[in-house]
Amino acid sequence: MSAIAFFGAIESGLLFGLVAFGVFIAFRVLDFPDLTVDGSFPLGAAVAATLIVSGWNPWVATAMAMVAGCMAGALTAWLNVRLQIMNLLASILTMIALYSINLRIMGKPNVALLGDETVLTPWEELDIAFYLISPILLTLVVLVVYFLLVRFMTSETGLAMRATGVNAKMARANGVHTGRLTIMGVALANGLVGLAGALFAQTQGTADVTMGVGTIVVGLAAVIGGEAIMSTRTIARWLFACLIGAILYRLAIAVALNTDALGLQAQDLNLITAVLVTLAIVMPRMKQLKRSGGAA
Amino acid sequence: MIEVKELHVTFGKGTPLENHALRGINLQIPEGQFVTVIGSNGAGKSTFLNSLAGEVMADTGSIAIDDQDVTRWPTNKRSGLVARVFQDPLAGTCESLSIEENMALALKRGQRRGLSRSMKKEYKELFQERLSRLGLGLEKRLGDRMGLLSGGQRQAVSLLMATLQPMKILLLDEHTAALDPKTAAFVLELTRDIIAEQQLTALMVTHSMRQALDVGDRTLMLHEGNIAFDVQGDEREGLDVPDLLALFSRNKGEELSDDSLLLG
Ligand SMILES: Nc1ncnc2c1ncn2[C@@H]1O[C@H](COP(=O)(O)OP(=O)(O)O)[C@@H](O)[C@H]1O
Ligand SMILES: [Mg+2]
């Protein structure tokens, strides 16, 4: 694999690390199966690209993309908590609605960022190989997000959020406003996915209304894969496992696509993802089987 | 002082499965009283405790705690006034969180939660001190997942958790029923000690009539959503299980076998 392909995989691994954090909060912390992600990823891209093209500061545009993602997540959770719509269905409703909303925001199916100032622009003047700029910037962003998340999850409110997902009745008995924390958590999750979408648009130079398809599966692959190979004993390690899972996943995809003997092409990506997710789900169970002496 | 007036609760109102579970309960519990509750299966004991906690909302009637009407307050808003231990050891704790995280969560019952760290050195010391009284060695296992503990250990920790913060009433819903006899006796003893030490107002549901008489200051029996009898003081002194059965048939004009209670 060439250096460009390798760092390209790292770059997209870091981006999907942000998605994995979001998926982790919804699926693992809150036990809330949330497909909003497939809509909030292109939402983040659409908001950031549209604002950048109309001359906004790229960091402010990125922050607005995050806010938009939060609003999408809050809507999903609100449909569930207040209107009592089943969580999965609520997230599908928001995801479908976002398709229309994203088209409205961009006014067309895609927006190109040609020559516009993005968060990467100041770095392009530095003496760094072009294929290293995005990985370096994304590493910084991901690390900041990681430390903030760990700090939040170990705070009083973060602990209450984790309890909400594990045992809502017990959490309520201890004074936790479980409905409010569910809305907050799903909002945070989609805010992170919106951030990933905004950064994706800027590193790729384009936002496209279809680019969200399968985001949730990649995020889940990262979370499940990370859990399969790393310790999840503390929240800090668990989140770190999600990040490593995302990076390894993108590397595995790159290797598969670059191994000519396999004869795989980009359009086979969804099939590869499905196989990897299946393996990641089965692997921990295989470990258990071995431990229990092979008895099913 | 807990004051319950004409409390009615109906499940599945307007459906074919409509179930009038509480039918006009009136009860006053003065501060510091330890009340035991008996009643056959389905009598409404858990529903009554749930309605005091806010998990189940009253159709009509009122609940006041220290002259404050809390009838419409949801569970989380009442949590500063009400602490509870559930029957199921799995229900009262978070199994995927550690012992110290569970206790840190309970330490903030009824208080505002902010962004400060949930774990502090002085909290750990407090948890260790409380856990060491159990004599189970749990004070050395603060970081262990709750799910690793046995049912009895979890109930004991639940009890410590419920009593970390002051409350107006402690609700115990058959909290020893899922345990083996020896562990149940241990948890019951711990319950008595803590209630006496902290002079708590408590409501304890038990399926054993013997235990209901041996423990606490007052015993009441629920039957079909109503209080069938309510004894305390001199009247309760020296009562035995057959006396309770007699009391029931005198008040209700029905026969009740010891068995049907023990099944509950
Ligand atoms: N959440 C609920 N939904 C519908 N019916 C319920 C619910 N909880 C309890 N009931 C019904 O209310 C009645 C009283 O139940 P419960 O309070 O659990 O009795 P006990 O604790 O005395 O055994 C029973 O008929 C039970 O089936
Ligand atoms: Mg019950």
Coordinates of C-alpha atoms and ligand atoms in Angstrom, one line a residue:
Chain A
M1 CA 0.0 0.0 0.0
S2 CA 1.3 3.5 -0.9
A3 CA 1.9 6.1 1.8
I4 CA -1.0 8.1 0.3
A5 CA -3.4 5.2 0.5
F6 CA -2.2 4.5 4.1
F7 CA -2.6 8.0 5.4
G8 CA -5.9 8.2 3.5
A9 CA -7.1 5.3 5.5
I10 CA -5.9 6.9 8.7
E11 CA -7.6 10.1 7.9
S12 CA -11.0 8.4 7.3
G13 CA -10.4 6.2 10.3
L14 CA -10.0 9.3 12.5
L15 CA -13.2 10.8 11.0
F16 CA -15.1 7.7 11.6
G17 CA -13.7 7.6 15.1
L18 CA -15.9 10.7 15.7
V19 CA -18.8 8.7 14.3
A20 CA -17.9 5.8 16.5
F21 CA -18.0 8.0 19.6
G22 CA -21.5 9.1 18.6
V23 CA -22.6 5.6 18.0
F24 CA -21.1 4.5 21.2
I25 CA -23.0 7.1 23.2
A26 CA -26.3 6.2 21.6
F27 CA -26.0 2.4 21.4
R28 CA -23.8 1.6 24.4
V29 CA -24.3 4.4 26.9
L30 CA -28.0 5.0 26.4
D31 CA -28.9 1.6 24.8
F32 CA -30.7 3.7 22.2
P33 CA -30.5 2.1 18.7
D34 CA -30.2 5.3 16.7
L35 CA -30.1 5.5 12.8
T36 CA -30.4 9.3 12.8
V37 CA -26.6 9.1 12.2
D38 CA -27.2 8.3 8.5
G39 CA -28.9 11.7 8.2
S40 CA -26.8 13.8 10.6
F41 CA -23.6 12.9 8.9
P42 CA -24.6 14.5 5.5
L43 CA -26.5 17.2 7.6
G44 CA -23.1 18.2 9.1
A45 CA -21.5 18.2 5.7
A46 CA -24.4 20.2 4.2
V47 CA -24.5 22.9 6.9
A48 CA -20.7 23.3 6.9
A49 CA -20.3 23.4 3.1
T50 CA -23.2 25.8 2.6
L51 CA -21.9 28.2 5.2
I52 CA -18.3 28.0 4.0
V53 CA -19.4 28.7 0.4
S54 CA -21.3 31.8 1.6
G55 CA -18.2 33.1 3.3
W56 CA -18.4 32.0 6.9
N57 CA -15.4 31.2 9.0
P58 CA -14.8 27.4 8.5
W59 CA -14.5 26.7 12.3
V60 CA -17.7 28.6 13.0
A61 CA -19.3 26.7 10.1
T62 CA -18.1 23.5 11.6
A63 CA -19.5 24.4 15.0
M64 CA -22.9 25.2 13.4
A65 CA -22.8 21.8 11.7
M66 CA -22.3 20.3 15.2
V67 CA -25.3 22.2 16.5
A68 CA -27.4 21.1 13.6
G69 CA -26.4 17.5 14.4
C70 CA -27.4 18.0 18.0
M71 CA -30.8 19.3 17.0
A72 CA -31.4 16.2 14.8
G73 CA -30.5 13.9 17.6
A74 CA -32.6 15.9 20.1
L75 CA -35.6 15.6 17.7
T76 CA -35.2 11.8 17.5
A77 CA -34.9 11.4 21.3
W78 CA -37.8 13.8 21.8
L79 CA -40.0 11.7 19.5
N80 CA -39.2 8.8 21.6
V81 CA -39.3 10.3 25.1
R82 CA -42.2 12.7 24.8
L83 CA -44.3 11.1 22.0
Q84 CA -43.4 7.6 23.0
I85 CA -42.5 6.5 19.5
M86 CA -40.2 3.4 19.5
N87 CA -36.6 4.6 19.5
L88 CA -35.5 2.8 16.3
L89 CA -38.6 4.1 14.4
A90 CA -38.1 7.6 15.8
S91 CA -34.6 7.6 14.4
I92 CA -35.7 6.4 11.0
L93 CA -38.3 9.2 10.8
T94 CA -35.7 11.8 11.6
M95 CA -33.3 10.2 9.1
I96 CA -35.8 10.3 6.3
A97 CA -36.8 13.9 7.1
L98 CA -33.2 14.9 7.1
Y99 CA -32.8 13.8 3.5
S100 CA -35.3 16.5 2.4
I101 CA -33.8 19.0 4.9
N102 CA -30.3 18.4 3.6
L103 CA -31.4 19.0 0.0
R104 CA -33.1 22.2 1.2
I105 CA -30.0 23.4 3.0
M106 CA -27.8 22.9 0.0
G107 CA -30.4 23.8 -2.6
K108 CA -29.0 21.1 -4.8
P109 CA -27.7 17.5 -4.4
N110 CA -24.1 18.5 -3.8
V111 CA -21.9 21.5 -3.0
A112 CA -18.3 21.7 -4.0
L113 CA -15.7 23.5 -1.9
L114 CA -13.4 24.7 -4.7
G115 CA -10.9 27.3 -3.5
D116 CA -13.0 28.1 -0.4
E117 CA -11.2 28.5 2.9
T118 CA -11.7 25.4 5.0
V119 CA -10.2 24.4 8.4
L120 CA -7.3 22.9 6.4
T121 CA -6.4 26.0 4.5
P122 CA -4.0 27.5 7.1
W123 CA -2.1 24.2 7.2
E124 CA -1.6 24.1 3.5
E125 CA 0.9 27.0 3.8
L126 CA 3.1 25.0 6.2
D127 CA 5.9 22.7 5.0
I128 CA 4.0 19.4 5.4
A129 CA 3.3 16.7 2.8
F130 CA -0.2 17.3 1.5
Y131 CA -1.4 13.8 2.5
L132 CA -0.3 14.4 6.1
I133 CA -2.3 17.6 6.7
S134 CA -5.7 16.1 7.3
P135 CA -4.4 13.2 9.5
I136 CA -2.6 15.6 11.7
L137 CA -5.5 18.1 12.1
L138 CA -8.0 15.3 12.6
T139 CA -5.7 13.6 15.2
L140 CA -5.8 16.9 17.2
V141 CA -9.6 17.3 16.9
V142 CA -10.2 13.6 17.8
L143 CA -7.9 13.8 20.8
V144 CA -9.6 17.0 22.1
V145 CA -13.1 15.4 21.6
Y146 CA -11.8 12.2 23.3
F147 CA -10.6 13.9 26.4
L148 CA -13.7 16.1 26.7
L149 CA -15.9 13.0 26.4
V150 CA -14.0 11.0 29.0
R151 CA -14.2 14.0 31.3
F152 CA -18.0 14.3 30.7
M153 CA -18.7 10.6 31.1
T154 CA -17.0 10.5 34.5
S155 CA -18.8 13.7 35.7
E156 CA -21.9 13.6 37.9
T157 CA -24.1 14.2 34.9
G158 CA -22.2 11.7 32.7
L159 CA -22.6 9.0 35.3
A160 CA -26.3 9.7 35.5
M161 CA -26.5 9.4 31.7
R162 CA -24.7 6.0 31.9
A163 CA -27.1 4.8 34.6
T164 CA -30.1 5.9 32.5
G165 CA -29.0 3.5 29.8
V166 CA -28.3 0.6 32.1
N167 CA -31.2 0.8 34.5
A168 CA -33.6 3.7 34.0
K169 CA -35.9 2.9 36.9
M170 CA -33.0 2.8 39.4
A171 CA -31.6 6.1 37.9
R172 CA -35.0 7.8 38.4
A173 CA -35.2 6.5 42.0
N174 CA -31.8 8.3 42.5
G175 CA -33.2 11.5 41.1
V176 CA -32.0 11.3 37.5
H177 CA -34.2 13.0 35.0
T178 CA -33.9 10.1 32.5
G179 CA -36.0 11.7 29.7
R180 CA -33.9 14.8 29.7
L181 CA -30.6 12.9 29.8
T182 CA -31.7 10.6 26.9
I183 CA -32.4 13.7 24.8
M184 CA -29.1 15.3 25.8
G185 CA -27.2 12.1 25.1
V186 CA -28.7 11.4 21.6
A187 CA -28.2 15.1 20.8
L188 CA -24.5 14.8 21.8
A189 CA -24.1 11.7 19.8
N190 CA -25.5 13.3 16.6
G191 CA -23.5 16.5 17.3
L192 CA -20.3 14.4 17.0
V193 CA -21.6 12.8 13.8
G194 CA -22.4 16.2 12.5
L195 CA -18.9 17.3 13.3
A196 CA -17.5 14.3 11.5
G197 CA -19.7 15.2 8.4
A198 CA -18.5 18.8 8.4
L199 CA -14.8 17.7 8.6
F200 CA -15.4 15.0 5.9
A201 CA -16.9 17.7 3.5
Q202 CA -13.8 19.9 4.1
T203 CA -11.2 17.1 3.6
Q204 CA -13.0 15.8 0.6
G205 CA -13.8 19.2 -0.8
T206 CA -17.5 18.3 -1.3
A207 CA -20.8 17.7 0.4
D208 CA -23.2 15.3 -1.1
V209 CA -26.7 14.4 0.0
T210 CA -26.1 10.7 -0.5
M211 CA -22.9 10.5 1.5
G212 CA -24.5 9.4 4.7
V213 CA -25.6 6.0 3.4
G214 CA -24.1 3.3 5.6
T215 CA -22.6 5.7 8.2
I216 CA -24.3 3.8 11.0
V217 CA -22.9 0.5 9.9
V218 CA -19.4 1.8 9.7
G219 CA -19.8 3.4 13.2
L220 CA -21.1 0.1 14.6
A221 CA -18.3 -1.8 12.9
A222 CA -15.8 0.4 14.7
V223 CA -17.5 0.1 18.1
I224 CA -18.0 -3.7 17.9
G225 CA -14.6 -4.2 16.4
G226 CA -12.9 -2.1 19.0
E227 CA -14.7 -3.9 21.8
A228 CA -13.6 -7.3 20.3
I229 CA -9.9 -6.5 20.5
M230 CA -9.5 -4.1 23.4
S231 CA -10.4 -3.7 27.1
T232 CA -13.7 -2.0 27.9
R233 CA -13.2 -2.0 31.6
T234 CA -13.3 1.8 32.1
I235 CA -15.1 4.4 30.1
A236 CA -11.8 5.9 29.0
R237 CA -10.6 2.6 27.6
W238 CA -14.0 1.8 26.0
L239 CA -14.0 5.1 24.1
F240 CA -10.4 4.5 23.1
A241 CA -11.3 1.0 21.8
C242 CA -14.0 2.7 19.6
L243 CA -11.4 5.0 18.1
I244 CA -8.9 2.2 17.4
G245 CA -11.8 0.1 16.0
A246 CA -12.6 2.9 13.5
I247 CA -8.9 3.3 12.4
L248 CA -8.3 -0.5 12.1
Y249 CA -11.6 -0.8 10.2
R250 CA -10.6 1.8 7.5
L251 CA -7.1 0.2 7.3
A252 CA -8.6 -3.2 6.8
I253 CA -10.8 -1.8 4.0
A254 CA -7.8 -0.1 2.4
V255 CA -5.7 -3.3 2.5
A256 CA -8.6 -5.3 1.1
L257 CA -9.0 -2.9 -1.8
N258 CA -5.3 -2.6 -2.4
T259 CA -4.6 -6.3 -2.5
D260 CA -4.9 -7.0 -6.3
A261 CA -5.1 -10.8 -5.7
L262 CA -8.5 -10.3 -4.1
G263 CA -9.7 -8.4 -7.1
L264 CA -12.0 -6.2 -5.0
Q265 CA -13.3 -2.8 -6.1
A266 CA -14.8 0.2 -4.3
Q267 CA -18.3 -1.0 -5.0
D268 CA -17.6 -4.1 -2.9
L269 CA -17.2 -1.9 0.2
N270 CA -20.7 -2.6 1.6
L271 CA -20.2 -6.3 1.2
I272 CA -16.8 -6.1 3.0
T273 CA -18.3 -4.0 5.8
A274 CA -21.1 -6.6 6.3
V275 CA -18.6 -9.4 6.5
L276 CA -16.3 -7.5 8.9
V277 CA -19.3 -6.5 11.2
T278 CA -20.4 -10.1 11.2
L279 CA -16.9 -11.3 12.2
A280 CA -16.7 -8.6 14.9
I281 CA -20.0 -9.7 16.4
V282 CA -19.1 -13.4 16.2
M283 CA -15.5 -13.1 17.5
P284 CA -16.2 -12.3 21.1
R285 CA -18.7 -15.1 21.2
M286 CA -16.1 -17.5 19.9
K287 CA -13.8 -16.4 22.8
Q288 CA -16.6 -17.3 25.2
L289 CA -17.2 -20.6 23.5
K290 CA -13.5 -21.5 23.9
R291 CA -13.5 -20.4 27.5
S292 CA -16.5 -22.6 28.3
G293 CA -14.8 -25.6 26.8
G294 CA -16.6 -25.4 23.4
A295 CA -20.0 -26.2 24.9
A296 CA -22.6 -24.1 23.2
Chain B
M1 CA -44.9 12.6 58.4
I2 CA -46.4 10.8 55.4
E3 CA -50.1 11.3 54.7
V4 CA -51.9 9.3 52.1
K5 CA -55.6 10.2 51.5
E6 CA -58.1 8.2 49.4
L7 CA -55.5 6.9 47.0
H8 CA -56.8 5.1 43.9
V9 CA -54.7 3.6 41.2
T10 CA -56.1 1.8 38.1
F11 CA -53.9 0.1 35.5
G12 CA -55.1 -0.1 31.9
K13 CA -58.0 2.3 32.4
G14 CA -60.7 1.9 29.8
T15 CA -59.3 -1.4 28.4
P16 CA -60.7 -4.9 28.9
L17 CA -57.7 -5.5 31.2
E18 CA -58.7 -2.6 33.5
N19 CA -57.3 -3.3 37.0
H20 CA -58.3 -1.3 40.0
A21 CA -55.1 -2.0 42.0
L22 CA -55.5 0.5 44.9
R23 CA -59.0 1.4 46.1
G24 CA -58.9 4.3 48.4
I25 CA -56.0 3.9 50.7
N26 CA -55.8 6.1 53.8
L27 CA -52.6 6.1 55.9
Q28 CA -50.6 8.3 58.1
I29 CA -47.1 7.4 59.1
P30 CA -45.5 9.6 61.7
E31 CA -41.8 10.4 61.5
G32 CA -39.5 7.7 62.7
Q33 CA -42.1 4.9 62.5
F34 CA -41.1 1.5 61.0
V35 CA -44.1 -0.1 59.3
T36 CA -44.3 -3.6 58.0
V37 CA -46.7 -4.5 55.2
I38 CA -48.1 -7.9 54.4
G39 CA -50.8 -9.1 51.9
S40 CA -51.3 -11.9 49.4
N41 CA -50.0 -11.9 45.9
G42 CA -51.5 -9.1 43.9
A43 CA -52.9 -7.2 46.9
G44 CA -51.3 -4.0 45.7
K45 CA -48.3 -3.8 48.0
S46 CA -45.8 -3.0 45.2
T47 CA -48.2 -0.7 43.6
F48 CA -48.6 1.2 46.8
L49 CA -44.8 1.5 47.2
N50 CA -44.5 2.6 43.6
S51 CA -47.1 5.2 44.0
L52 CA -45.3 6.6 47.1
A53 CA -42.1 6.7 45.0
G54 CA -43.7 8.3 42.0
E55 CA -43.2 5.4 39.6
V56 CA -47.0 4.9 39.4
M57 CA -49.3 8.0 39.3
A58 CA -52.5 8.2 41.4
D59 CA -55.8 8.5 39.6
T60 CA -57.3 10.3 42.6
G61 CA -56.4 11.0 46.1
S62 CA -53.3 12.6 47.5
I63 CA -49.9 11.9 48.9
A64 CA -48.2 14.5 51.2
I65 CA -44.7 14.3 52.7
D66 CA -44.1 16.7 55.6
D67 CA -47.2 18.7 54.5
Q68 CA -45.9 19.0 51.0
D69 CA -48.3 17.7 48.3
V70 CA -46.2 15.4 46.1
T71 CA -49.1 13.6 44.3
R72 CA -48.2 14.9 40.9
W73 CA -44.4 14.8 41.3
P74 CA -42.5 12.3 39.1
T75 CA -40.0 9.8 40.6
N76 CA -36.9 11.9 40.1
K77 CA -38.4 14.9 41.7
R78 CA -39.4 12.9 44.8
S79 CA -36.0 11.2 45.1
G80 CA -34.8 13.6 47.7
L81 CA -37.7 12.5 49.9
V82 CA -38.0 8.8 49.1
A83 CA -35.3 6.2 49.0
R84 CA -35.9 2.6 48.1
V85 CA -34.6 -0.9 47.8
F86 CA -36.3 -3.2 45.2
Q87 CA -37.2 -6.9 45.5
D88 CA -35.0 -7.9 42.6
P89 CA -31.3 -7.5 43.4
L90 CA -30.8 -6.6 39.7
A91 CA -33.3 -3.7 39.8
G92 CA -31.6 -1.6 42.5
T93 CA -28.2 -1.3 41.0
C94 CA -26.5 -0.9 37.6
E95 CA -24.7 -4.1 36.9
S96 CA -22.3 -2.8 34.3
L97 CA -21.2 0.1 36.5
S98 CA -18.6 -0.5 39.3
I99 CA -19.5 -0.6 43.0
E100 CA -18.1 2.9 43.5
E101 CA -19.9 4.3 40.5
N102 CA -23.2 2.9 41.8
M103 CA -22.6 4.4 45.2
A104 CA -21.5 7.8 43.7
L105 CA -24.8 7.8 41.8
A106 CA -26.8 7.1 45.0
L107 CA -24.7 9.7 46.9
K108 CA -26.3 12.4 44.7
R109 CA -29.9 11.2 45.2
G110 CA -32.1 14.3 45.5
Q111 CA -29.2 16.7 44.7
R112 CA -28.4 18.8 41.6
R113 CA -25.9 17.0 39.3
G114 CA -23.4 19.2 37.5
L115 CA -20.2 18.6 35.6
S116 CA -17.8 18.1 38.6
R117 CA -16.2 14.7 38.8
S118 CA -18.5 12.0 40.1
M119 CA -15.6 10.3 42.0
K120 CA -13.6 12.1 44.6
K121 CA -11.1 10.8 47.2
E122 CA -13.4 11.7 50.1
Y123 CA -16.3 9.8 48.4
K124 CA -14.1 6.7 48.1
E125 CA -13.2 6.9 51.8
L126 CA -16.9 7.3 52.7
F127 CA -17.8 4.3 50.5
Q128 CA -15.1 2.1 52.0
E129 CA -16.2 3.0 55.5
R130 CA -19.8 2.2 54.8
L131 CA -19.0 -1.0 53.0
S132 CA -16.6 -2.3 55.7
R133 CA -19.5 -2.6 58.1
L134 CA -20.9 -5.4 55.9
G135 CA -17.9 -7.6 56.7
L136 CA -17.9 -8.9 53.1
G137 CA -14.6 -7.4 52.0
L138 CA -16.4 -5.2 49.5
E139 CA -14.4 -2.2 50.7
K140 CA -11.4 -3.6 48.8
R141 CA -13.4 -4.1 45.6
L142 CA -14.7 -0.6 44.9
G143 CA -13.7 -0.9 41.2
D144 CA -15.4 -4.2 40.6
R145 CA -18.5 -4.3 38.4
M146 CA -21.7 -4.6 40.4
G147 CA -22.7 -7.6 38.2
L148 CA -19.9 -9.6 39.8
L149 CA -21.6 -9.6 43.2
S150 CA -24.0 -12.2 44.5
G151 CA -27.7 -11.3 45.0
G152 CA -27.2 -10.9 48.8
Q153 CA -24.2 -8.7 48.4
R154 CA -26.1 -6.5 45.9
Q155 CA -29.0 -6.1 48.2
A156 CA -26.7 -5.2 51.1
V157 CA -25.0 -2.6 48.9
S158 CA -28.4 -1.3 47.7
L159 CA -29.4 -0.7 51.3
L160 CA -26.2 1.2 52.0
M161 CA -26.8 3.2 48.8
A162 CA -30.4 4.1 49.7
T163 CA -29.2 5.4 53.1
L164 CA -26.2 7.5 51.9
Q165 CA -28.5 10.6 51.8
P166 CA -31.2 11.6 54.2
M167 CA -34.8 10.8 53.2
K168 CA -38.3 11.2 54.6
I169 CA -39.2 7.6 53.9
L170 CA -37.4 4.4 53.1
L171 CA -39.3 1.9 50.9
L172 CA -38.3 -1.8 51.1
D173 CA -40.3 -4.1 48.8
E174 CA -39.6 -7.7 49.8
H175 CA -36.0 -6.9 49.5
T176 CA -34.9 -10.2 51.1
A177 CA -37.4 -12.4 49.2
A178 CA -35.0 -13.4 46.4
L179 CA -32.2 -14.4 48.8
D180 CA -31.4 -17.7 50.5
P181 CA -32.5 -17.9 54.2
K182 CA -29.1 -17.2 55.7
T183 CA -28.4 -14.2 53.4
A184 CA -31.9 -12.9 53.9
A185 CA -31.4 -13.0 57.7
F186 CA -28.2 -11.0 57.3
V187 CA -29.8 -8.4 55.1
L188 CA -32.8 -8.1 57.4
E189 CA -30.5 -7.6 60.4
L190 CA -28.6 -4.9 58.5
T191 CA -31.9 -3.2 57.7
R192 CA -33.0 -3.2 61.3
D193 CA -29.7 -1.8 62.4
I194 CA -29.6 1.0 59.9
I195 CA -33.2 2.0 60.5
A196 CA -32.6 2.1 64.2
E197 CA -29.3 4.0 64.0
Q198 CA -30.5 6.6 61.6
Q199 CA -34.0 6.7 63.1
L200 CA -35.6 6.3 59.7
T201 CA -39.2 6.3 58.7
A202 CA -39.6 3.1 56.8
L203 CA -42.2 0.9 55.0
M204 CA -41.2 -2.7 54.5
V205 CA -43.1 -5.2 52.6
T206 CA -42.5 -8.8 53.6
H207 CA -44.1 -12.1 52.7
S208 CA -43.6 -13.5 56.2
M209 CA -46.3 -12.7 58.8
R210 CA -43.9 -13.8 61.5
Q211 CA -41.3 -11.3 60.3
A212 CA -43.9 -8.6 60.0
L213 CA -44.7 -8.9 63.7
D214 CA -41.1 -9.3 64.8
V215 CA -39.7 -6.3 63.1
G216 CA -40.8 -2.7 63.3
D217 CA -43.5 -0.7 65.2
R218 CA -46.6 -1.2 63.2
T219 CA -48.1 -3.8 60.8
L220 CA -50.6 -3.4 58.1
M221 CA -52.2 -5.8 55.7
L222 CA -53.3 -4.9 52.2
H223 CA -56.1 -6.9 50.6
E224 CA -57.5 -6.2 47.2
G225 CA -56.2 -2.6 47.1
N226 CA -57.4 -1.7 50.6
I227 CA -56.0 -1.8 54.1
A228 CA -57.5 -4.9 55.7
F229 CA -56.1 -4.2 59.2
D230 CA -53.6 -1.9 60.8
V231 CA -52.1 -2.7 64.2
Q232 CA -49.6 -1.0 66.4
G233 CA -48.6 -0.4 70.0
D234 CA -50.3 -2.5 72.7
E235 CA -52.7 -4.1 70.3
R236 CA -49.8 -5.4 68.2
E237 CA -47.8 -6.6 71.3
G238 CA -48.0 -10.3 71.7
L239 CA -49.9 -11.0 68.5
D240 CA -49.1 -14.2 66.7
V241 CA -49.7 -15.4 63.1
P242 CA -53.1 -17.0 63.9
D243 CA -54.2 -13.8 65.5
L244 CA -53.4 -12.0 62.3
L245 CA -55.5 -14.4 60.3
A246 CA -58.4 -14.0 62.8
L247 CA -58.0 -10.2 62.6
F248 CA -58.3 -10.5 58.9
S249 CA -61.5 -12.6 58.8
R250 CA -63.1 -10.4 61.5
N251 CA -62.4 -7.2 59.4
K252 CA -63.2 -8.7 56.0
G253 CA -65.6 -11.4 56.8
E254 CA -63.6 -13.8 54.7
E255 CA -61.3 -16.8 55.5
L256 CA -57.7 -16.5 54.6
S257 CA -55.2 -19.3 54.8
D258 CA -51.7 -18.8 56.0
D259 CA -50.6 -20.4 52.7
S260 CA -52.2 -17.8 50.5
L261 CA -50.2 -15.2 52.3
L262 CA -46.9 -17.0 52.3
L263 CA -47.3 -17.5 48.6
G264 CA -47.5 -13.7 48.1
Ligands
LIG1 N1 -47.5 -2.0 35.7 C1 -48.6 -2.7 35.8 N2 -49.5 -2.8 34.8 C2 -50.7 -3.5 34.9 N3 -51.1 -4.1 36.0 C3 -50.2 -4.1 37.1 C4 -49.0 -3.4 37.0 N4 -48.4 -3.5 38.2 C5 -49.2 -4.3 39.0 N5 -50.3 -4.6 38.3 C6 -51.5 -5.3 38.8 O1 -51.9 -4.7 40.0 C7 -52.3 -5.6 41.0 C8 -51.4 -5.4 42.2 O2 -50.1 -5.8 41.9 P1 -48.9 -5.6 42.9 O3 -49.0 -4.2 43.5 O4 -47.7 -5.9 42.2 O5 -49.2 -6.7 44.0 P2 -48.3 -7.2 45.2 O6 -47.0 -6.5 45.2 O7 -49.1 -7.0 46.4 O8 -48.1 -8.7 45.0 C9 -52.0 -7.0 40.4 O9 -53.3 -7.4 39.9 C10 -51.1 -6.7 39.2 O10 -51.3 -7.7 38.2
MG2 MG -45.0 -7.1 45.0

